[in-house]
Short mmCIF file of C-alpha atoms in Angstrom, two decimals:
data_model
loop_
_atom_site.label_atom_id
_atom_site.label_comp_id
_atom_site.label_asym_id
_atom_site.label_seq_id
_atom_site.Cartn_x
_atom_site.Cartn_y
_atom_site.Cartn_z
CA MET A 18 -19.59 -1.66 6.16
CA ASN A 19 -21.40 -4.52 7.92
CA ASP A 20 -21.74 -6.69 4.80
CA ALA A 21 -18.05 -6.42 3.89
CA PRO A 22 -15.69 -9.34 4.55
CA ARG A 23 -14.21 -9.43 8.04
CA TRP A 24 -11.28 -7.03 7.86
CA CYS A 25 -8.75 -5.22 10.00
CA VAL A 26 -6.26 -2.39 9.60
CA LEU A 27 -2.52 -3.12 9.43
CA ILE A 28 -0.10 -0.35 10.34
CA PRO A 29 3.62 -1.06 9.80
CA CYS A 30 5.78 1.53 11.51
CA LEU A 31 9.36 2.48 12.27
CA ASN A 32 10.25 5.30 14.67
CA GLU A 33 6.87 7.02 14.51
CA GLU A 34 6.56 8.30 18.09
CA ALA A 35 5.38 11.72 16.87
CA ALA A 36 2.35 10.44 14.95
CA ILE A 37 1.54 6.83 15.81
CA ALA A 38 -0.83 7.51 18.72
CA SER A 39 -3.09 9.81 16.70
CA VAL A 40 -3.00 7.47 13.69
CA VAL A 41 -4.00 4.41 15.72
CA ARG A 42 -6.66 6.25 17.72
CA SER A 43 -8.25 7.61 14.54
CA VAL A 44 -8.55 4.06 13.20
CA LEU A 45 -9.96 2.75 16.47
CA GLN A 46 -12.68 5.39 16.22
CA LEU A 47 -13.91 3.55 13.12
CA GLY A 48 -14.47 0.47 15.26
CA ALA A 49 -11.93 -1.50 13.22
CA PRO A 50 -9.53 -4.05 14.75
CA VAL A 51 -5.93 -2.85 14.43
CA ILE A 52 -2.65 -4.74 14.07
CA VAL A 53 0.51 -2.65 14.43
CA ILE A 54 3.86 -4.06 13.33
CA ASP A 55 6.82 -2.25 14.86
CA ASP A 56 9.83 -2.83 12.62
CA GLY A 57 12.59 -2.45 15.21
CA SER A 58 11.92 1.11 16.36
CA HIS A 59 14.47 2.62 18.74
CA ASP A 60 12.23 5.48 19.90
CA ARG A 61 9.05 5.39 22.03
CA THR A 62 6.83 3.94 19.27
CA PRO A 63 6.33 0.47 20.82
CA ASP A 64 5.69 1.93 24.28
CA ILE A 65 3.02 4.25 22.89
CA VAL A 66 1.31 1.51 20.89
CA SER A 67 1.41 -1.02 23.73
CA ALA A 68 -0.84 1.29 25.79
CA LEU A 69 -3.58 1.13 23.11
CA PRO A 70 -6.17 -1.66 22.55
CA VAL A 71 -4.49 -3.15 19.48
CA THR A 72 -2.42 -6.18 18.54
CA LEU A 73 1.25 -5.15 18.60
CA LEU A 74 3.88 -7.29 16.90
CA ARG A 75 7.53 -6.31 17.21
CA HIS A 76 10.66 -7.05 15.22
CA SER A 77 13.76 -6.98 17.40
CA GLU A 78 15.61 -5.14 14.61
CA ARG A 79 14.67 -3.44 11.38
CA GLN A 80 13.72 -5.91 8.67
CA GLY A 81 12.12 -3.60 6.11
CA LYS A 82 8.57 -2.72 5.17
CA GLY A 83 8.06 -5.91 3.19
CA GLU A 84 8.77 -8.11 6.20
CA ALA A 85 6.63 -5.87 8.42
CA LEU A 86 3.70 -6.32 6.04
CA ARG A 87 4.41 -10.05 5.80
CA THR A 88 4.28 -10.31 9.59
CA GLY A 89 0.99 -8.42 9.58
CA PHE A 90 -0.52 -10.58 6.83
CA ARG A 91 0.35 -13.72 8.77
CA GLU A 92 -1.24 -12.37 11.93
CA ALA A 93 -4.37 -11.25 10.09
CA LEU A 94 -4.73 -14.71 8.58
CA ARG A 95 -4.10 -16.31 11.98
CA GLN A 96 -6.90 -14.20 13.46
CA GLY A 97 -9.27 -15.23 10.68
CA PHE A 98 -9.62 -11.95 8.79
CA ASP A 99 -10.76 -12.06 5.18
CA ALA A 100 -9.09 -8.81 4.13
CA VAL A 101 -6.90 -6.01 5.45
CA VAL A 102 -6.49 -2.29 4.94
CA THR A 103 -2.89 -1.13 5.18
CA MET A 104 -1.83 2.39 6.07
CA ASP A 105 1.42 4.01 7.14
CA GLY A 106 2.09 5.16 10.68
CA ASP A 107 3.44 8.64 9.92
CA GLY A 108 0.09 10.39 9.41
CA GLN A 109 0.16 10.62 5.62
CA HIS A 110 -2.88 8.35 5.41
CA LEU A 111 -6.15 9.27 7.07
CA ALA A 112 -8.50 6.86 8.79
CA ALA A 113 -11.31 8.93 7.26
CA ASP A 114 -10.41 7.45 3.85
CA VAL A 115 -10.66 3.84 5.05
CA PRO A 116 -14.47 3.56 4.68
CA ARG A 117 -14.13 4.72 1.07
CA LEU A 118 -11.71 1.87 0.36
CA VAL A 119 -14.04 -0.60 2.06
CA ASP A 120 -16.99 0.69 0.05
CA ALA A 121 -15.03 0.28 -3.19
CA ALA A 122 -14.08 -3.24 -2.12
CA LYS A 123 -17.77 -4.09 -1.70
CA ARG A 124 -18.45 -2.95 -5.25
CA PHE A 125 -15.38 -4.71 -6.65
CA PRO A 126 -14.88 -7.84 -4.51
CA ASP A 127 -12.12 -9.44 -6.58
CA HIS A 128 -9.92 -6.35 -6.60
CA ILE A 129 -7.12 -4.71 -4.71
CA VAL A 130 -8.19 -1.15 -3.86
CA ILE A 131 -5.52 1.56 -3.71
CA GLY A 132 -5.86 4.90 -1.96
CA ALA A 133 -4.22 6.77 -4.83
CA ARG A 134 -2.62 10.15 -4.14
CA LEU A 135 -4.30 11.90 -7.05
CA LEU A 136 -5.45 15.03 -5.22
CA GLN A 137 -3.26 18.02 -4.27
CA ARG A 138 -0.37 16.47 -6.16
CA GLU A 139 1.54 19.76 -6.06
CA GLN A 140 2.52 18.80 -2.50
CA GLN A 141 4.62 15.90 -3.78
CA PRO A 142 8.36 16.67 -4.08
CA LYS A 143 9.34 16.68 -7.74
CA ALA A 144 11.86 13.85 -7.38
CA ARG A 145 9.29 11.70 -5.62
CA ARG A 146 6.67 12.47 -8.26
CA ARG A 147 9.03 11.44 -11.06
CA ALA A 148 9.96 8.24 -9.25
CA ASN A 149 6.30 7.39 -8.69
CA ALA A 150 5.42 8.06 -12.32
CA PHE A 151 8.21 5.77 -13.49
CA ALA A 152 7.08 3.04 -11.09
CA ASP A 153 3.46 3.40 -12.24
CA TRP A 154 4.52 2.98 -15.87
CA GLY A 155 6.61 -0.13 -15.28
CA ILE A 156 4.41 -1.87 -12.70
CA SER A 157 1.26 -1.30 -14.75
CA TRP A 158 3.07 -2.97 -17.64
CA ALA A 159 4.06 -5.94 -15.47
CA CYS A 160 0.49 -6.17 -14.10
CA ALA A 161 -0.91 -6.04 -17.66
CA GLN A 162 -3.46 -3.54 -16.38
CA PRO A 163 -3.28 0.18 -15.57
CA VAL A 164 -2.64 1.05 -11.93
CA ALA A 165 -2.92 4.53 -10.40
CA ASP A 166 -0.30 5.20 -7.70
CA THR A 167 1.49 1.88 -7.41
CA GLN A 168 3.56 3.22 -4.50
CA SER A 169 0.72 4.20 -2.16
CA GLY A 170 0.76 2.29 1.12
CA GLN A 171 -2.95 2.72 1.79
CA ARG A 172 -4.62 -0.31 0.25
CA TRP A 173 -7.36 -2.91 0.62
CA TYR A 174 -6.04 -6.44 0.14
CA PRO A 175 -8.64 -9.23 -0.25
CA ARG A 176 -7.95 -12.74 0.99
CA SER A 177 -6.50 -13.98 -2.30
CA ALA A 178 -3.87 -11.22 -2.09
CA LEU A 179 -3.09 -12.10 1.55
CA ASP A 180 -2.35 -15.63 0.38
CA LEU A 181 0.71 -14.17 -1.40
CA VAL A 182 2.32 -13.54 1.99
CA GLU A 183 5.35 -15.72 1.22
CA LEU A 184 6.30 -13.93 -2.01
CA ASN A 185 10.06 -13.71 -2.43
CA ALA A 186 10.31 -9.91 -2.32
CA GLU A 187 11.68 -7.64 0.38
CA ASN A 188 11.46 -4.04 1.54
CA PHE A 189 9.35 -1.74 -0.66
CA VAL A 190 9.50 -4.29 -3.50
CA PHE A 191 6.99 -6.46 -1.62
CA GLU A 192 4.08 -4.07 -2.21
CA SER A 193 4.83 -3.94 -5.94
CA ALA A 194 5.26 -7.71 -6.08
CA VAL A 195 1.82 -8.27 -4.57
CA LEU A 196 0.24 -6.07 -7.24
CA ILE A 197 2.03 -7.86 -10.07
CA VAL A 198 1.54 -11.44 -8.89
CA ALA A 199 -2.06 -10.84 -7.78
CA SER A 200 -2.80 -9.47 -11.25
CA ARG A 201 -1.02 -12.15 -13.25
CA GLU A 202 -1.52 -15.28 -11.15
CA LYS A 203 -4.66 -14.57 -9.12
CA GLY A 204 -6.61 -12.68 -11.76
CA LEU A 205 -7.36 -9.77 -9.44
CA GLY A 206 -8.29 -6.36 -10.76
CA ILE A 207 -6.97 -3.12 -9.29
CA VAL A 208 -9.08 -0.04 -8.68
CA SER A 209 -8.21 3.25 -7.03
CA VAL A 210 -9.92 5.68 -4.69
CA PRO A 211 -8.40 9.20 -4.86
CA ILE A 212 -6.89 10.56 -1.66
CA ALA A 213 -4.86 13.70 -0.97
CA SER A 214 -1.09 13.85 -1.30
CA ARG A 215 0.31 14.79 2.10
CA TYR A 216 3.95 15.80 2.36
CA GLN A 217 3.88 18.54 4.99
CA ASP A 218 7.09 19.54 6.76
CA THR A 219 5.80 17.94 9.97
CA PHE A 220 6.25 14.45 8.53
CA ARG A 221 9.52 12.65 9.14
CA LEU A 222 11.74 11.91 6.16
CA SER A 223 10.45 8.99 4.15
CA HIS A 224 12.14 5.61 4.48
CA PHE A 225 11.64 5.24 0.71
CA SER A 226 14.69 6.09 -1.41
CA PRO A 227 13.75 7.48 -4.86
CA VAL A 228 16.96 5.97 -6.28
CA ARG A 229 17.74 2.76 -4.37
CA ASP A 230 14.19 1.53 -3.98
CA VAL A 231 13.10 2.50 -7.48
CA VAL A 232 16.05 0.51 -8.87
CA ARG A 233 15.06 -2.50 -6.76
CA ILE A 234 11.45 -2.25 -7.88
CA ALA A 235 12.48 -1.79 -11.51
CA MET A 236 14.70 -4.89 -11.46
CA TYR A 237 11.95 -7.00 -9.92
CA THR A 238 9.40 -5.65 -12.39
CA LEU A 239 11.64 -6.37 -15.37
CA GLY A 240 12.16 -9.91 -14.14
CA ARG A 241 8.39 -10.46 -13.87
CA LEU A 242 7.82 -9.06 -17.36
CA ILE A 243 10.31 -11.53 -18.80
CA HIS A 244 8.87 -14.37 -16.72
CA TYR A 245 5.26 -13.87 -17.83
CA GLY A 246 6.02 -13.07 -21.47
CA GLY A 247 3.50 -11.48 -23.82
CA ILE A 248 5.34 -8.20 -23.35
CA ARG A 249 3.67 -6.27 -26.16
CA ALA A 250 0.16 -7.39 -25.24
CA SER A 251 0.80 -6.57 -21.59
CA TYR A 252 1.98 -3.11 -22.55
CA ARG A 253 -1.13 -2.43 -24.63
CA ARG A 254 -3.42 -3.46 -21.77
CA SER A 255 -1.47 -1.31 -19.32
CA ARG A 256 -2.00 1.85 -21.42
CA ALA A 257 -5.73 2.06 -20.70
CA GLU A 258 -7.03 4.57 -18.16
CA PRO A 259 -6.77 3.38 -14.54
CA GLN A 260 -10.11 2.68 -12.91
CA VAL A 261 -10.71 5.45 -10.36
CA ILE A 262 -13.75 4.98 -8.12
CA ASP A 263 -14.99 8.44 -7.22
CA ASP A 264 -17.73 10.38 -8.98
CA THR A 265 -16.22 13.73 -7.96
CA TYR A 266 -12.71 12.95 -9.19
CA SER A 267 -11.39 14.99 -12.10
CA ARG A 268 -7.99 14.30 -13.59
CA HIS A 269 -7.66 17.98 -14.48
CA ALA A 270 -8.60 19.16 -11.00
CA ALA A 271 -6.10 16.78 -9.43
#
């Protein structure tokens, strides 16, 4: 990973006292700098993180995942990083997958790399799987390129994507907005590295609402489709197979 751009790991979190210590420590074992953004937690999360050798940024009250990522992007840029890897603080993403994203980023330097939950998909709740499939269909269309797992929070963002920090999009819409605008206005490609779906009972309930947040994402996506035009051509391009970077991956096995 020495010839990769200078990168760090961003971990937005909200009330993750049960998992945050193990998540952060696992990333530190990679030797990667870590920036944690606490989005107004009212449990012990900030106390736990403050005892670890990381940069901790805190919101005094909850502002949503989009603003947490925006705060992290700004700090990463301030510290001079060229790229970031994002991952959630609840344990669903493994630090062990980070080097695979970095390796894919080396091979595809002008791309966003997504840790796509294509393995062990039977663990996904049915409602969540349907919501994700709908989001993948619409966001791929708006991106004018196929995207596997548009809702995964484990991603590699190159510098040109970080420059979209001030996008007018909030909450979970922000992650979708970055994909769409990076595709359409920055000319970035999107590739995916397959990771496992992890929805064990030990995880806290997701902050993502399959109804409210999908509606918000859908409205933003529709607006972008209208804004960019070329709707039929964009749809045709989005129907290709997503680019999945793993020689062992099998769509049937997933």
